[in-house]
mmCIF file of C-alpha atoms in Angstrom:
data_model
loop_
_atom_site.group_PDB
_atom_site.id
_atom_site.type_symbol
_atom_site.label_atom_id
_atom_site.label_comp_id
_atom_site.label_asym_id
_atom_site.label_seq_id
_atom_site.Cartn_x
_atom_site.Cartn_y
_atom_site.Cartn_z
ATOM 1 C CA MET A 7 13.919 -15.792 11.922
ATOM 2 C CA ASN A 8 15.774 -17.339 9.052
ATOM 3 C CA TYR A 9 15.189 -14.647 6.405
ATOM 4 C CA SER A 10 17.507 -16.259 3.856
ATOM 5 C CA ARG A 11 14.950 -19.030 3.223
ATOM 6 C CA PHE A 12 12.430 -16.430 1.934
ATOM 7 C CA MET A 13 14.770 -14.730 -0.539
ATOM 8 C CA THR A 14 15.153 -15.563 -4.188
ATOM 9 C CA THR A 15 18.581 -16.484 -5.555
ATOM 10 C CA VAL A 16 18.674 -13.194 -7.427
ATOM 11 C CA SER A 17 17.896 -11.172 -4.285
ATOM 12 C CA ALA A 18 20.412 -13.101 -2.166
ATOM 13 C CA ALA A 19 23.095 -12.398 -4.787
ATOM 14 C CA ARG A 20 22.671 -8.608 -4.677
ATOM 15 C CA LYS A 21 25.713 -6.623 -3.446
ATOM 16 C CA ALA A 22 25.907 -2.993 -2.467
ATOM 17 C CA SER A 23 26.872 -0.646 -5.266
ATOM 18 C CA PRO A 24 30.303 0.916 -4.448
ATOM 19 C CA ILE A 25 29.321 4.184 -6.150
ATOM 20 C CA ARG A 26 26.048 4.386 -4.231
ATOM 21 C CA LEU A 27 27.938 3.798 -0.952
ATOM 22 C CA LEU A 28 30.369 6.595 -1.877
ATOM 23 C CA THR A 29 27.399 8.947 -2.550
ATOM 24 C CA GLU A 30 25.984 8.253 0.906
ATOM 25 C CA LEU A 31 29.410 8.600 2.523
ATOM 26 C CA MET A 32 29.958 12.007 0.871
ATOM 27 C CA GLN A 33 26.634 13.281 2.158
ATOM 28 C CA LYS A 34 27.654 12.473 5.734
ATOM 29 C CA SER A 35 31.135 14.059 5.396
ATOM 30 C CA PRO A 36 32.179 17.522 6.674
ATOM 31 C CA PRO A 37 32.261 20.434 4.206
ATOM 32 C CA SER A 38 36.077 20.414 4.440
ATOM 33 C CA LEU A 39 36.242 17.106 2.550
ATOM 34 C CA ILE A 40 37.556 17.393 -1.011
ATOM 35 C CA SER A 41 35.985 14.630 -2.999
ATOM 36 C CA LEU A 42 37.135 13.639 -6.478
ATOM 37 C CA ALA A 43 35.195 10.413 -6.236
ATOM 38 C CA GLY A 44 31.591 11.130 -7.138
ATOM 39 C CA GLY A 45 30.033 11.174 -10.604
ATOM 40 C CA ALA A 46 27.433 13.729 -9.600
ATOM 41 C CA PRO A 47 26.827 16.617 -12.030
ATOM 42 C CA ASN A 48 27.519 20.183 -10.873
ATOM 43 C CA PRO A 49 24.211 21.679 -9.690
ATOM 44 C CA ASN A 50 25.338 25.205 -10.665
ATOM 45 C CA VAL A 51 24.532 24.347 -14.282
ATOM 46 C CA PHE A 52 20.932 23.310 -13.508
ATOM 47 C CA PRO A 53 18.305 25.876 -14.620
ATOM 48 C CA PHE A 54 16.128 25.553 -11.486
ATOM 49 C CA LYS A 55 17.257 27.971 -8.771
ATOM 50 C CA LYS A 56 14.631 28.258 -6.021
ATOM 51 C CA ALA A 57 10.942 27.571 -5.343
ATOM 52 C CA THR A 58 8.115 28.566 -2.999
ATOM 53 C CA VAL A 59 5.233 26.169 -2.436
ATOM 54 C CA ASP A 60 2.096 27.543 -0.798
ATOM 55 C CA ILE A 61 0.562 25.167 1.757
ATOM 56 C CA GLY A 62 -2.976 24.760 2.970
ATOM 57 C CA TYR A 63 -2.965 24.923 6.778
ATOM 58 C CA GLY A 64 0.671 25.993 6.997
ATOM 59 C CA THR A 65 3.288 28.536 5.959
ATOM 60 C CA PRO A 66 4.843 28.404 2.481
ATOM 61 C CA ILE A 67 7.747 25.979 1.961
ATOM 62 C CA GLU A 68 10.774 27.903 0.819
ATOM 63 C CA ILE A 69 13.376 25.975 -1.167
ATOM 64 C CA GLY A 70 16.268 28.457 -1.423
ATOM 65 C CA GLU A 71 19.277 28.150 -3.705
ATOM 66 C CA ASP A 72 21.378 25.934 -1.428
ATOM 67 C CA LEU A 73 18.518 23.573 -0.643
ATOM 68 C CA MET A 74 17.510 23.529 -4.302
ATOM 69 C CA LYS A 75 21.024 22.375 -5.290
ATOM 70 C CA ARG A 76 20.591 19.453 -2.908
ATOM 71 C CA ALA A 77 17.032 18.778 -4.069
ATOM 72 C CA LEU A 78 18.196 18.426 -7.675
ATOM 73 C CA GLN A 79 21.091 16.108 -6.845
ATOM 74 C CA TYR A 80 21.498 12.352 -6.300
ATOM 75 C CA SER A 81 20.679 11.175 -2.793
ATOM 76 C CA ALA A 82 20.796 7.996 -0.645
ATOM 77 C CA SER A 83 18.885 4.999 -1.997
ATOM 78 C CA ALA A 84 16.982 4.358 1.218
ATOM 79 C CA GLY A 85 15.718 7.971 1.384
ATOM 80 C CA ILE A 86 17.030 11.342 2.581
ATOM 81 C CA PRO A 87 18.082 11.206 6.263
ATOM 82 C CA GLU A 88 15.631 13.762 7.649
ATOM 83 C CA LEU A 89 12.599 12.124 6.004
ATOM 84 C CA LEU A 90 13.690 8.634 7.121
ATOM 85 C CA SER A 91 14.165 9.909 10.666
ATOM 86 C CA TRP A 92 10.664 11.490 10.709
ATOM 87 C CA LEU A 93 9.060 8.343 9.279
ATOM 88 C CA LYS A 94 10.782 6.016 11.780
ATOM 89 C CA ASP A 95 9.691 8.164 14.699
ATOM 90 C CA PHE A 96 6.157 8.316 13.286
ATOM 91 C CA GLN A 97 5.927 4.532 12.847
ATOM 92 C CA ARG A 98 7.100 4.028 16.412
ATOM 93 C CA THR A 99 4.525 6.491 17.739
ATOM 94 C CA LEU A 100 1.645 5.205 15.609
ATOM 95 C CA HIS A 101 2.235 1.456 15.663
ATOM 96 C CA ASP A 102 4.644 0.853 18.541
ATOM 97 C CA PRO A 103 6.127 -2.199 16.766
ATOM 98 C CA PRO A 104 7.710 -4.751 19.130
ATOM 99 C CA THR A 105 10.632 -4.990 16.672
ATOM 100 C CA ALA A 106 11.669 -1.312 17.128
ATOM 101 C CA ASN A 107 14.312 -2.247 19.716
ATOM 102 C CA TYR A 108 15.398 -5.616 18.337
ATOM 103 C CA SER A 109 18.870 -6.227 16.939
ATOM 104 C CA PRO A 110 19.158 -6.164 13.128
ATOM 105 C CA GLU A 111 19.576 -9.998 13.044
ATOM 106 C CA GLN A 112 16.354 -10.414 15.053
ATOM 107 C CA GLY A 113 14.404 -8.342 12.517
ATOM 108 C CA GLN A 114 14.807 -4.794 13.840
ATOM 109 C CA MET A 115 12.243 -2.367 12.380
ATOM 110 C CA GLU A 116 13.682 -0.578 9.359
ATOM 111 C CA VAL A 117 12.162 1.963 6.943
ATOM 112 C CA CYS A 118 12.986 2.930 3.376
ATOM 113 C CA VAL A 119 11.405 5.431 1.031
ATOM 114 C CA THR A 120 10.011 4.156 -2.281
ATOM 115 C CA THR A 121 8.673 5.796 -5.428
ATOM 116 C CA GLY A 122 5.082 5.211 -4.376
ATOM 117 C CA SER A 123 4.134 2.099 -2.443
ATOM 118 C CA GLN A 124 3.731 0.258 -5.763
ATOM 119 C CA GLU A 125 7.502 0.303 -6.318
ATOM 120 C CA GLY A 126 8.017 -1.061 -2.830
ATOM 121 C CA LEU A 127 5.489 -3.863 -3.430
ATOM 122 C CA CYS A 128 7.047 -4.889 -6.741
ATOM 123 C CA LYS A 129 10.524 -5.036 -5.246
ATOM 124 C CA VAL A 130 9.270 -7.043 -2.263
ATOM 125 C CA PHE A 131 7.609 -9.533 -4.633
ATOM 126 C CA GLU A 132 10.767 -9.835 -6.728
ATOM 127 C CA MET A 133 12.808 -10.349 -3.550
ATOM 128 C CA LEU A 134 10.592 -13.193 -2.313
ATOM 129 C CA ILE A 135 9.053 -15.083 -5.238
ATOM 130 C CA ASN A 136 10.585 -17.944 -7.172
ATOM 131 C CA PRO A 137 8.553 -19.657 -9.938
ATOM 132 C CA GLY A 138 6.362 -22.280 -8.350
ATOM 133 C CA ASP A 139 6.194 -20.657 -4.906
ATOM 134 C CA ASN A 140 2.796 -20.657 -3.145
ATOM 135 C CA ILE A 141 1.472 -17.298 -1.964
ATOM 136 C CA LEU A 142 -1.778 -16.416 -0.226
ATOM 137 C CA LEU A 143 -4.122 -13.473 -0.858
ATOM 138 C CA ASP A 144 -7.744 -12.569 -0.598
ATOM 139 C CA ALA A 145 -9.231 -11.793 -4.003
ATOM 140 C CA PRO A 146 -10.863 -9.751 -5.386
ATOM 141 C CA THR A 147 -7.894 -7.520 -4.821
ATOM 142 C CA TYR A 148 -5.982 -4.612 -6.338
ATOM 143 C CA SER A 149 -5.403 -5.245 -10.037
ATOM 144 C CA GLY A 150 -1.926 -3.719 -9.860
ATOM 145 C CA THR A 151 -0.868 -6.372 -7.356
ATOM 146 C CA LEU A 152 -2.165 -9.153 -9.573
ATOM 147 C CA ALA A 153 -0.378 -7.668 -12.607
ATOM 148 C CA ALA A 154 2.892 -7.625 -10.639
ATOM 149 C CA LEU A 155 2.452 -11.213 -9.381
ATOM 150 C CA ARG A 156 1.335 -13.052 -12.496
ATOM 151 C CA PRO A 157 4.625 -12.850 -14.504
ATOM 152 C CA LEU A 158 6.629 -14.154 -11.513
ATOM 153 C CA GLY A 159 5.208 -17.683 -11.956
ATOM 154 C CA CYS A 160 3.884 -18.148 -8.421
ATOM 155 C CA ASN A 161 0.793 -20.116 -7.464
ATOM 156 C CA ILE A 162 -1.737 -17.638 -6.094
ATOM 157 C CA ILE A 163 -3.986 -19.290 -3.499
ATOM 158 C CA ASN A 164 -7.208 -17.365 -2.889
ATOM 159 C CA ILE A 165 -8.366 -17.038 0.741
ATOM 160 C CA PRO A 166 -12.163 -16.525 1.191
ATOM 161 C CA SER A 167 -13.182 -13.205 2.703
ATOM 162 C CA ASP A 168 -16.286 -11.255 3.659
ATOM 163 C CA GLN A 169 -17.048 -7.637 4.548
ATOM 164 C CA HIS A 170 -14.673 -8.016 7.511
ATOM 165 C CA GLY A 171 -11.741 -9.236 5.395
ATOM 166 C CA ILE A 172 -9.994 -12.598 5.374
ATOM 167 C CA ILE A 173 -11.860 -15.377 7.210
ATOM 168 C CA PRO A 174 -9.314 -16.992 9.574
ATOM 169 C CA LYS A 175 -11.190 -20.323 9.674
ATOM 170 C CA ALA A 176 -10.947 -20.569 5.879
ATOM 171 C CA LEU A 177 -7.232 -19.660 5.985
ATOM 172 C CA LYS A 178 -6.598 -22.326 8.582
ATOM 173 C CA GLU A 179 -8.367 -24.948 6.472
ATOM 174 C CA ILE A 180 -6.203 -24.095 3.432
ATOM 175 C CA LEU A 181 -3.017 -24.190 5.508
ATOM 176 C CA SER A 182 -3.891 -27.608 6.921
ATOM 177 C CA ALA A 183 -2.663 -29.031 3.610
ATOM 178 C CA TRP A 184 0.907 -28.581 5.008
ATOM 179 C CA SER A 185 2.148 -30.593 7.958
ATOM 180 C CA PRO A 186 4.386 -29.221 10.744
ATOM 181 C CA GLU A 187 7.212 -31.268 9.102
ATOM 182 C CA ASP A 188 6.567 -29.567 5.753
ATOM 183 C CA VAL A 189 6.886 -26.181 7.435
ATOM 184 C CA LYS A 190 9.974 -27.166 9.421
ATOM 185 C CA ASN A 191 11.781 -28.639 6.427
ATOM 186 C CA CYS A 192 10.394 -26.211 3.816
ATOM 187 C CA SER A 193 9.125 -29.247 1.874
ATOM 188 C CA ASN A 194 6.078 -29.293 -0.446
ATOM 189 C CA HIS A 195 6.300 -25.510 -0.930
ATOM 190 C CA PRO A 196 4.593 -24.122 2.182
ATOM 191 C CA PRO A 197 3.272 -20.588 1.472
ATOM 192 C CA LYS A 198 5.948 -17.881 1.585
ATOM 193 C CA PHE A 199 3.690 -14.989 2.397
ATOM 194 C CA LEU A 200 0.157 -13.707 2.820
ATOM 195 C CA TYR A 201 -0.665 -10.470 0.957
ATOM 196 C CA THR A 202 -3.617 -8.389 2.116
ATOM 197 C CA ILE A 203 -5.013 -4.849 1.999
ATOM 198 C CA PRO A 204 -6.388 -4.679 5.536
ATOM 199 C CA ASN A 205 -8.245 -1.378 5.445
ATOM 200 C CA GLY A 206 -10.702 -0.204 2.795
ATOM 201 C CA CYS A 207 -9.495 -2.917 0.414
ATOM 202 C CA ASN A 208 -9.390 -1.939 -3.269
ATOM 203 C CA PRO A 209 -11.926 -2.906 -4.707
ATOM 204 C CA THR A 210 -14.168 -4.386 -1.984
ATOM 205 C CA GLY A 211 -13.921 -1.767 0.751
ATOM 206 C CA ASN A 212 -13.477 -4.615 3.276
ATOM 207 C CA SER A 213 -11.550 -3.955 6.482
ATOM 208 C CA LEU A 214 -10.025 -6.629 8.698
ATOM 209 C CA THR A 215 -11.079 -6.636 12.355
ATOM 210 C CA ALA A 216 -8.512 -6.597 15.161
ATOM 211 C CA GLU A 217 -9.544 -10.104 16.287
ATOM 212 C CA ARG A 218 -9.115 -11.574 12.822
ATOM 213 C CA LYS A 219 -5.676 -9.952 12.509
ATOM 214 C CA LYS A 220 -4.574 -11.605 15.744
ATOM 215 C CA GLU A 221 -5.810 -15.004 14.522
ATOM 216 C CA ILE A 222 -4.083 -14.548 11.161
ATOM 217 C CA TYR A 223 -0.817 -13.512 12.811
ATOM 218 C CA GLN A 224 -0.862 -16.668 14.966
ATOM 219 C CA LEU A 225 -1.343 -18.764 11.848
ATOM 220 C CA ALA A 226 1.610 -16.951 10.242
ATOM 221 C CA ARG A 227 3.739 -17.945 13.262
ATOM 222 C CA GLN A 228 2.492 -21.541 13.141
ATOM 223 C CA TYR A 229 3.131 -21.956 9.424
ATOM 224 C CA ASP A 230 6.124 -19.593 9.283
ATOM 225 C CA PHE A 231 5.039 -17.284 6.483
ATOM 226 C CA LEU A 232 5.525 -13.526 6.087
ATOM 227 C CA ILE A 233 2.685 -11.012 6.027
ATOM 228 C CA ILE A 234 2.708 -8.210 3.427
ATOM 229 C CA GLU A 235 0.478 -5.524 4.897
ATOM 230 C CA ASP A 236 -0.355 -3.291 1.964
ATOM 231 C CA ASP A 237 -2.159 -0.366 3.647
ATOM 232 C CA PRO A 238 -2.610 2.671 1.325
ATOM 233 C CA TYR A 239 -6.030 3.385 2.868
ATOM 234 C CA TYR A 240 -4.924 3.167 6.510
ATOM 235 C CA PHE A 241 -5.335 6.964 6.860
ATOM 236 C CA LEU A 242 -8.791 6.852 5.272
ATOM 237 C CA GLN A 243 -10.544 4.952 8.065
ATOM 238 C CA PHE A 244 -13.877 6.567 8.826
ATOM 239 C CA GLU A 245 -14.191 5.589 12.490
ATOM 240 C CA LYS A 246 -11.826 5.876 15.450
ATOM 241 C CA PRO A 247 -10.020 4.249 17.104
ATOM 242 C CA TRP A 248 -8.162 2.972 14.048
ATOM 243 C CA ALA A 249 -7.695 -0.774 13.853
ATOM 244 C CA PRO A 250 -4.350 -2.082 15.214
ATOM 245 C CA THR A 251 -1.971 -3.081 12.438
ATOM 246 C CA PHE A 252 -0.116 -6.329 11.799
ATOM 247 C CA LEU A 253 3.040 -4.276 12.350
ATOM 248 C CA SER A 254 1.912 -3.444 15.889
ATOM 249 C CA MET A 255 1.529 -7.204 16.626
ATOM 250 C CA ASP A 256 4.798 -8.273 14.982
ATOM 251 C CA VAL A 257 6.847 -9.990 17.726
ATOM 252 C CA ASP A 258 8.780 -12.123 15.204
ATOM 253 C CA GLY A 259 9.767 -9.621 12.500
ATOM 254 C CA ARG A 260 7.626 -11.281 9.835
ATOM 255 C CA VAL A 261 5.562 -8.239 8.652
ATOM 256 C CA ILE A 262 6.480 -6.057 5.717
ATOM 257 C CA ARG A 263 4.251 -2.989 5.654
ATOM 258 C CA THR A 264 3.678 -0.552 2.774
ATOM 259 C CA ASP A 265 2.404 2.973 3.438
ATOM 260 C CA SER A 266 1.543 5.652 0.905
ATOM 261 C CA PHE A 267 1.175 9.433 0.847
ATOM 262 C CA SER A 268 -0.707 9.189 -2.478
ATOM 263 C CA LYS A 269 -4.197 9.365 -1.012
ATOM 264 C CA ILE A 270 -3.488 12.079 1.511
ATOM 265 C CA LEU A 271 -0.660 14.408 0.289
ATOM 266 C CA SER A 272 -0.259 13.783 -3.480
ATOM 267 C CA SER A 273 -0.508 10.849 -5.837
ATOM 268 C CA GLY A 274 1.752 12.507 -8.422
ATOM 269 C CA LEU A 275 4.702 13.156 -6.112
ATOM 270 C CA ARG A 276 5.154 9.332 -5.851
ATOM 271 C CA ILE A 277 6.214 8.927 -2.236
ATOM 272 C CA GLY A 278 5.646 5.744 -0.295
ATOM 273 C CA PHE A 279 7.583 3.873 2.325
ATOM 274 C CA LEU A 280 8.252 0.316 3.440
ATOM 275 C CA THR A 281 8.554 -0.727 7.068
ATOM 276 C CA GLY A 282 9.749 -4.174 8.017
ATOM 277 C CA PRO A 283 12.610 -6.352 9.312
ATOM 278 C CA LYS A 284 16.001 -4.832 8.524
ATOM 279 C CA PRO A 285 17.448 -7.883 6.685
ATOM 280 C CA LEU A 286 14.599 -7.733 4.162
ATOM 281 C CA ILE A 287 14.337 -3.925 3.830
ATOM 282 C CA ASP A 288 18.107 -3.836 3.204
ATOM 283 C CA ARG A 289 17.613 -6.264 0.289
ATOM 284 C CA VAL A 290 14.976 -3.945 -1.174
ATOM 285 C CA VAL A 291 17.389 -1.015 -0.907
ATOM 286 C CA LEU A 292 20.016 -3.012 -2.831
ATOM 287 C CA HIS A 293 17.473 -3.498 -5.627
ATOM 288 C CA ILE A 294 16.659 0.264 -5.553
ATOM 289 C CA GLN A 295 20.366 1.010 -5.947
ATOM 290 C CA VAL A 296 20.472 -0.689 -9.360
ATOM 291 C CA SER A 297 17.022 0.328 -10.648
ATOM 292 C CA THR A 298 15.552 3.729 -9.750
ATOM 293 C CA MET A 299 18.667 4.543 -7.622
ATOM 294 C CA HIS A 300 16.456 6.600 -5.290
ATOM 295 C CA THR A 301 13.110 8.322 -5.086
ATOM 296 C CA SER A 302 13.175 11.942 -6.361
ATOM 297 C CA THR A 303 15.226 14.045 -3.922
ATOM 298 C CA PHE A 304 13.093 17.102 -4.750
ATOM 299 C CA THR A 305 9.808 15.431 -3.808
ATOM 300 C CA GLN A 306 11.365 13.933 -0.664
ATOM 301 C CA ILE A 307 12.601 17.343 0.449
ATOM 302 C CA MET A 308 9.196 18.894 -0.281
ATOM 303 C CA ILE A 309 7.395 16.240 1.773
ATOM 304 C CA SER A 310 9.994 16.353 4.527
ATOM 305 C CA GLN A 311 9.754 20.147 4.843
ATOM 306 C CA LEU A 312 5.970 19.884 5.152
ATOM 307 C CA LEU A 313 6.100 17.091 7.763
ATOM 308 C CA GLN A 314 8.709 18.888 9.844
ATOM 309 C CA GLN A 315 6.617 22.075 9.757
ATOM 310 C CA TRP A 316 3.427 20.256 10.743
ATOM 311 C CA GLY A 317 4.938 17.738 13.178
ATOM 312 C CA GLN A 318 3.076 14.495 13.905
ATOM 313 C CA ASN A 319 0.103 16.272 15.443
ATOM 314 C CA GLY A 320 -0.248 18.638 12.497
ATOM 315 C CA PHE A 321 -0.047 15.705 10.073
ATOM 316 C CA LEU A 322 -2.797 13.830 11.977
ATOM 317 C CA GLU A 323 -4.967 16.988 11.943
ATOM 318 C CA HIS A 324 -4.552 17.037 8.161
ATOM 319 C CA ILE A 325 -5.593 13.358 8.083
ATOM 320 C CA ASP A 326 -8.773 14.232 10.019
ATOM 321 C CA ARG A 327 -9.669 16.854 7.406
ATOM 322 C CA VAL A 328 -9.068 14.384 4.570
ATOM 323 C CA VAL A 329 -11.223 11.717 6.313
ATOM 324 C CA ASP A 330 -14.037 14.238 6.868
ATOM 325 C CA PHE A 331 -14.072 14.923 3.135
ATOM 326 C CA TYR A 332 -14.138 11.272 2.127
ATOM 327 C CA ARG A 333 -16.761 10.381 4.751
ATOM 328 C CA ILE A 334 -19.103 12.969 3.196
ATOM 329 C CA GLN A 335 -18.321 11.554 -0.272
ATOM 330 C CA ARG A 336 -18.970 8.017 0.886
ATOM 331 C CA ASP A 337 -22.274 8.978 2.511
ATOM 332 C CA ALA A 338 -23.370 10.777 -0.672
ATOM 333 C CA MET A 339 -22.665 7.655 -2.701
ATOM 334 C CA LEU A 340 -24.561 5.443 -0.226
ATOM 335 C CA THR A 341 -27.537 7.848 -0.409
ATOM 336 C CA ALA A 342 -27.527 7.644 -4.226
ATOM 337 C CA ALA A 343 -27.209 3.866 -4.118
ATOM 338 C CA ASP A 344 -30.173 3.582 -1.713
ATOM 339 C CA LYS A 345 -32.186 5.819 -3.965
ATOM 340 C CA TRP A 346 -31.578 4.097 -7.329
ATOM 341 C CA LEU A 347 -30.151 0.620 -6.775
ATOM 342 C CA LYS A 348 -32.002 -0.756 -3.747
ATOM 343 C CA ASP A 349 -33.854 -3.536 -5.567
ATOM 344 C CA LEU A 350 -31.232 -4.050 -8.220
ATOM 345 C CA ALA A 351 -27.993 -4.552 -6.309
ATOM 346 C CA GLU A 352 -26.374 -5.295 -2.903
ATOM 347 C CA TRP A 353 -23.463 -3.627 -1.095
ATOM 348 C CA TYR A 354 -21.866 -3.053 2.319
ATOM 349 C CA PRO A 355 -20.965 0.448 3.526
ATOM 350 C CA PRO A 356 -17.139 0.663 3.416
ATOM 351 C CA ALA A 357 -15.393 1.440 6.712
ATOM 352 C CA ALA A 358 -12.394 2.930 4.899
ATOM 353 C CA GLY A 359 -11.033 3.817 1.472
ATOM 354 C CA MET A 360 -12.598 5.266 -1.701
ATOM 355 C CA PHE A 361 -14.725 2.462 -3.126
ATOM 356 C CA LEU A 362 -18.179 0.926 -3.084
ATOM 357 C CA TRP A 363 -18.284 -2.722 -4.173
ATOM 358 C CA ILE A 364 -21.667 -3.413 -5.738
ATOM 359 C CA LYS A 365 -23.135 -6.840 -6.548
ATOM 360 C CA VAL A 366 -25.606 -6.560 -9.394
ATOM 361 C CA LYS A 367 -28.575 -8.921 -9.017
ATOM 362 C CA GLY A 368 -29.535 -11.128 -11.939
ATOM 363 C CA ILE A 369 -26.366 -10.471 -13.973
ATOM 364 C CA SER A 370 -23.660 -13.160 -13.738
ATOM 365 C CA ASP A 371 -20.957 -11.107 -15.480
ATOM 366 C CA THR A 372 -20.722 -7.323 -15.588
ATOM 367 C CA GLN A 373 -17.945 -7.205 -18.196
ATOM 368 C CA GLN A 374 -20.174 -6.632 -21.221
ATOM 369 C CA LEU A 375 -22.587 -4.478 -19.247
ATOM 370 C CA ILE A 376 -19.822 -2.009 -18.385
ATOM 371 C CA MET A 377 -17.376 -2.234 -21.264
ATOM 372 C CA GLU A 378 -19.951 -2.178 -24.071
ATOM 373 C CA LYS A 379 -23.223 -0.736 -22.801
ATOM 374 C CA ALA A 380 -22.391 1.621 -19.956
ATOM 375 C CA LEU A 381 -20.485 4.139 -22.112
ATOM 376 C CA LYS A 382 -23.599 4.591 -24.244
ATOM 377 C CA LYS A 383 -25.443 5.577 -21.051
ATOM 378 C CA GLU A 384 -22.578 7.929 -20.173
ATOM 379 C CA VAL A 385 -21.613 6.191 -16.949
ATOM 380 C CA LEU A 386 -18.405 4.276 -16.250
ATOM 381 C CA LEU A 387 -17.471 1.841 -13.473
ATOM 382 C CA VAL A 388 -14.942 -0.995 -13.265
ATOM 383 C CA PRO A 389 -16.257 -4.537 -13.918
ATOM 384 C CA GLY A 390 -15.462 -6.852 -11.041
ATOM 385 C CA GLY A 391 -13.550 -9.370 -13.126
ATOM 386 C CA ALA A 392 -10.587 -6.971 -13.290
ATOM 387 C CA PHE A 393 -9.864 -7.767 -9.630
ATOM 388 C CA ASN A 394 -10.049 -11.566 -9.868
ATOM 389 C CA ILE A 395 -6.932 -13.779 -9.933
ATOM 390 C CA ASP A 396 -8.236 -15.018 -13.292
ATOM 391 C CA SER A 397 -9.578 -11.850 -14.948
ATOM 392 C CA SER A 398 -11.608 -13.904 -17.419
ATOM 393 C CA GLU A 399 -13.638 -15.410 -14.520
ATOM 394 C CA PRO A 400 -17.205 -13.994 -14.543
ATOM 395 C CA SER A 401 -18.090 -11.471 -11.818
ATOM 396 C CA SER A 402 -21.440 -9.989 -10.906
ATOM 397 C CA TYR A 403 -19.725 -7.028 -9.191
ATOM 398 C CA VAL A 404 -18.788 -3.488 -10.219
ATOM 399 C CA ARG A 405 -16.517 -1.037 -8.406
ATOM 400 C CA ALA A 406 -17.614 2.546 -7.979
ATOM 401 C CA SER A 407 -15.225 5.260 -6.699
ATOM 402 C CA PHE A 408 -16.515 8.183 -4.609
ATOM 403 C CA SER A 409 -13.277 10.201 -4.601
ATOM 404 C CA LEU A 410 -13.805 12.639 -7.475
ATOM 405 C CA SER A 411 -17.488 12.940 -8.366
ATOM 406 C CA SER A 412 -19.840 15.450 -6.728
ATOM 407 C CA PRO A 413 -22.982 14.148 -4.909
ATOM 408 C CA ALA A 414 -25.098 15.343 -7.896
ATOM 409 C CA GLN A 415 -22.884 13.427 -10.317
ATOM 410 C CA MET A 416 -23.090 10.280 -8.163
ATOM 411 C CA ASP A 417 -26.868 10.566 -8.087
ATOM 412 C CA LEU A 418 -27.092 10.885 -11.889
ATOM 413 C CA ALA A 419 -24.515 8.100 -12.425
ATOM 414 C CA PHE A 420 -26.476 5.624 -10.342
ATOM 415 C CA LYS A 421 -29.717 6.587 -12.074
ATOM 416 C CA ARG A 422 -28.036 5.780 -15.397
ATOM 417 C CA LEU A 423 -26.643 2.527 -13.945
ATOM 418 C CA ALA A 424 -30.107 1.564 -12.686
ATOM 419 C CA ASP A 425 -31.620 2.165 -16.151
ATOM 420 C CA LEU A 426 -28.836 0.100 -17.678
ATOM 421 C CA ILE A 427 -29.364 -2.842 -15.278
ATOM 422 C CA LYS A 428 -33.158 -2.800 -15.876
ATOM 423 C CA GLU A 429 -32.634 -2.924 -19.655
ATOM 424 C CA SER A 430 -30.190 -5.833 -19.311
ATOM 425 C CA LEU A 431 -32.356 -8.041 -17.118
#
């Protein structure tokens, strides 16, 4: 693939930082090397000396004095070597991407660590989007994505979706506005990429089926656009087998995938990772070099120690426990919804994620209902307009999260919401 055509002028102009390269070179050198090159501070003056972290379903993680010195120091921009190695092996095992054995020029699978998947997404957008570019996504979608996209001056084209995600027929109809010549010659701004949250979409809870993914990937090949597979809820799928990913279908090297540990290990540690074609992931790393420099070495070491202790099987056993918890939470919310909202609203049971997307009957816009009236009833949800491309566009939906509240709290919250809806009709 010709990756250069997707990159912005700014991204194409990025060069490797000589100091960052020296840092990575030093970390690979033997202990006998005497380096006067680095600008790293001396870790002996840092006040933190060692740490022990107790682990559920595992032995404590011991960060002794030597490892602590490393944990508190600068590290490689793409991620610490042992974590990168574990993640690459895991992606190969889990997704078996066709690109794993390609050459770098062909779009060989590469991985880099990011400070949460949100950092990865923002850097991918800034790598790809010039003002005036056309991009595709299925709204309602994650408000953080929309906030990142709007200032970049792109034209966001909304693809219709239902409870099974993007509707391929609708996507094909929208793409028919561009001829094969437009695509071949990059004329009339053919779409650069399709962005989607394929599992447990925030806010809708929609999940793309395997068949739809295959159809969408073929359209991506036909119209030569990239697919950004933003999948923070991949590990929160309630039924097995898990749906195959776009990454697992990627014979061309046109998929950039974001994964996150936020929902399953810790949201505060801020660890995510990007997987995609090496020429594009390398560009993201160049951006990291001159912005955050790298994700916290300490948090990377903590996560890496845990994953190496557990191994892939232990990690997947942890995922099963997490999914069991959220399945019970989801079912409790569905029970409360059936009890209080049956005649007042509509919803689909989510197949993944943390959210129930509720359409309130008889109310064209929930903004005032939630932002002004709901607090007085001591219940809070997110009005659906927050997830529209144009946030001022009316929405009859609200988003309810089942991650934190107890079943009793969900029951009381939906009773209060039902009273509020009845008063507003």
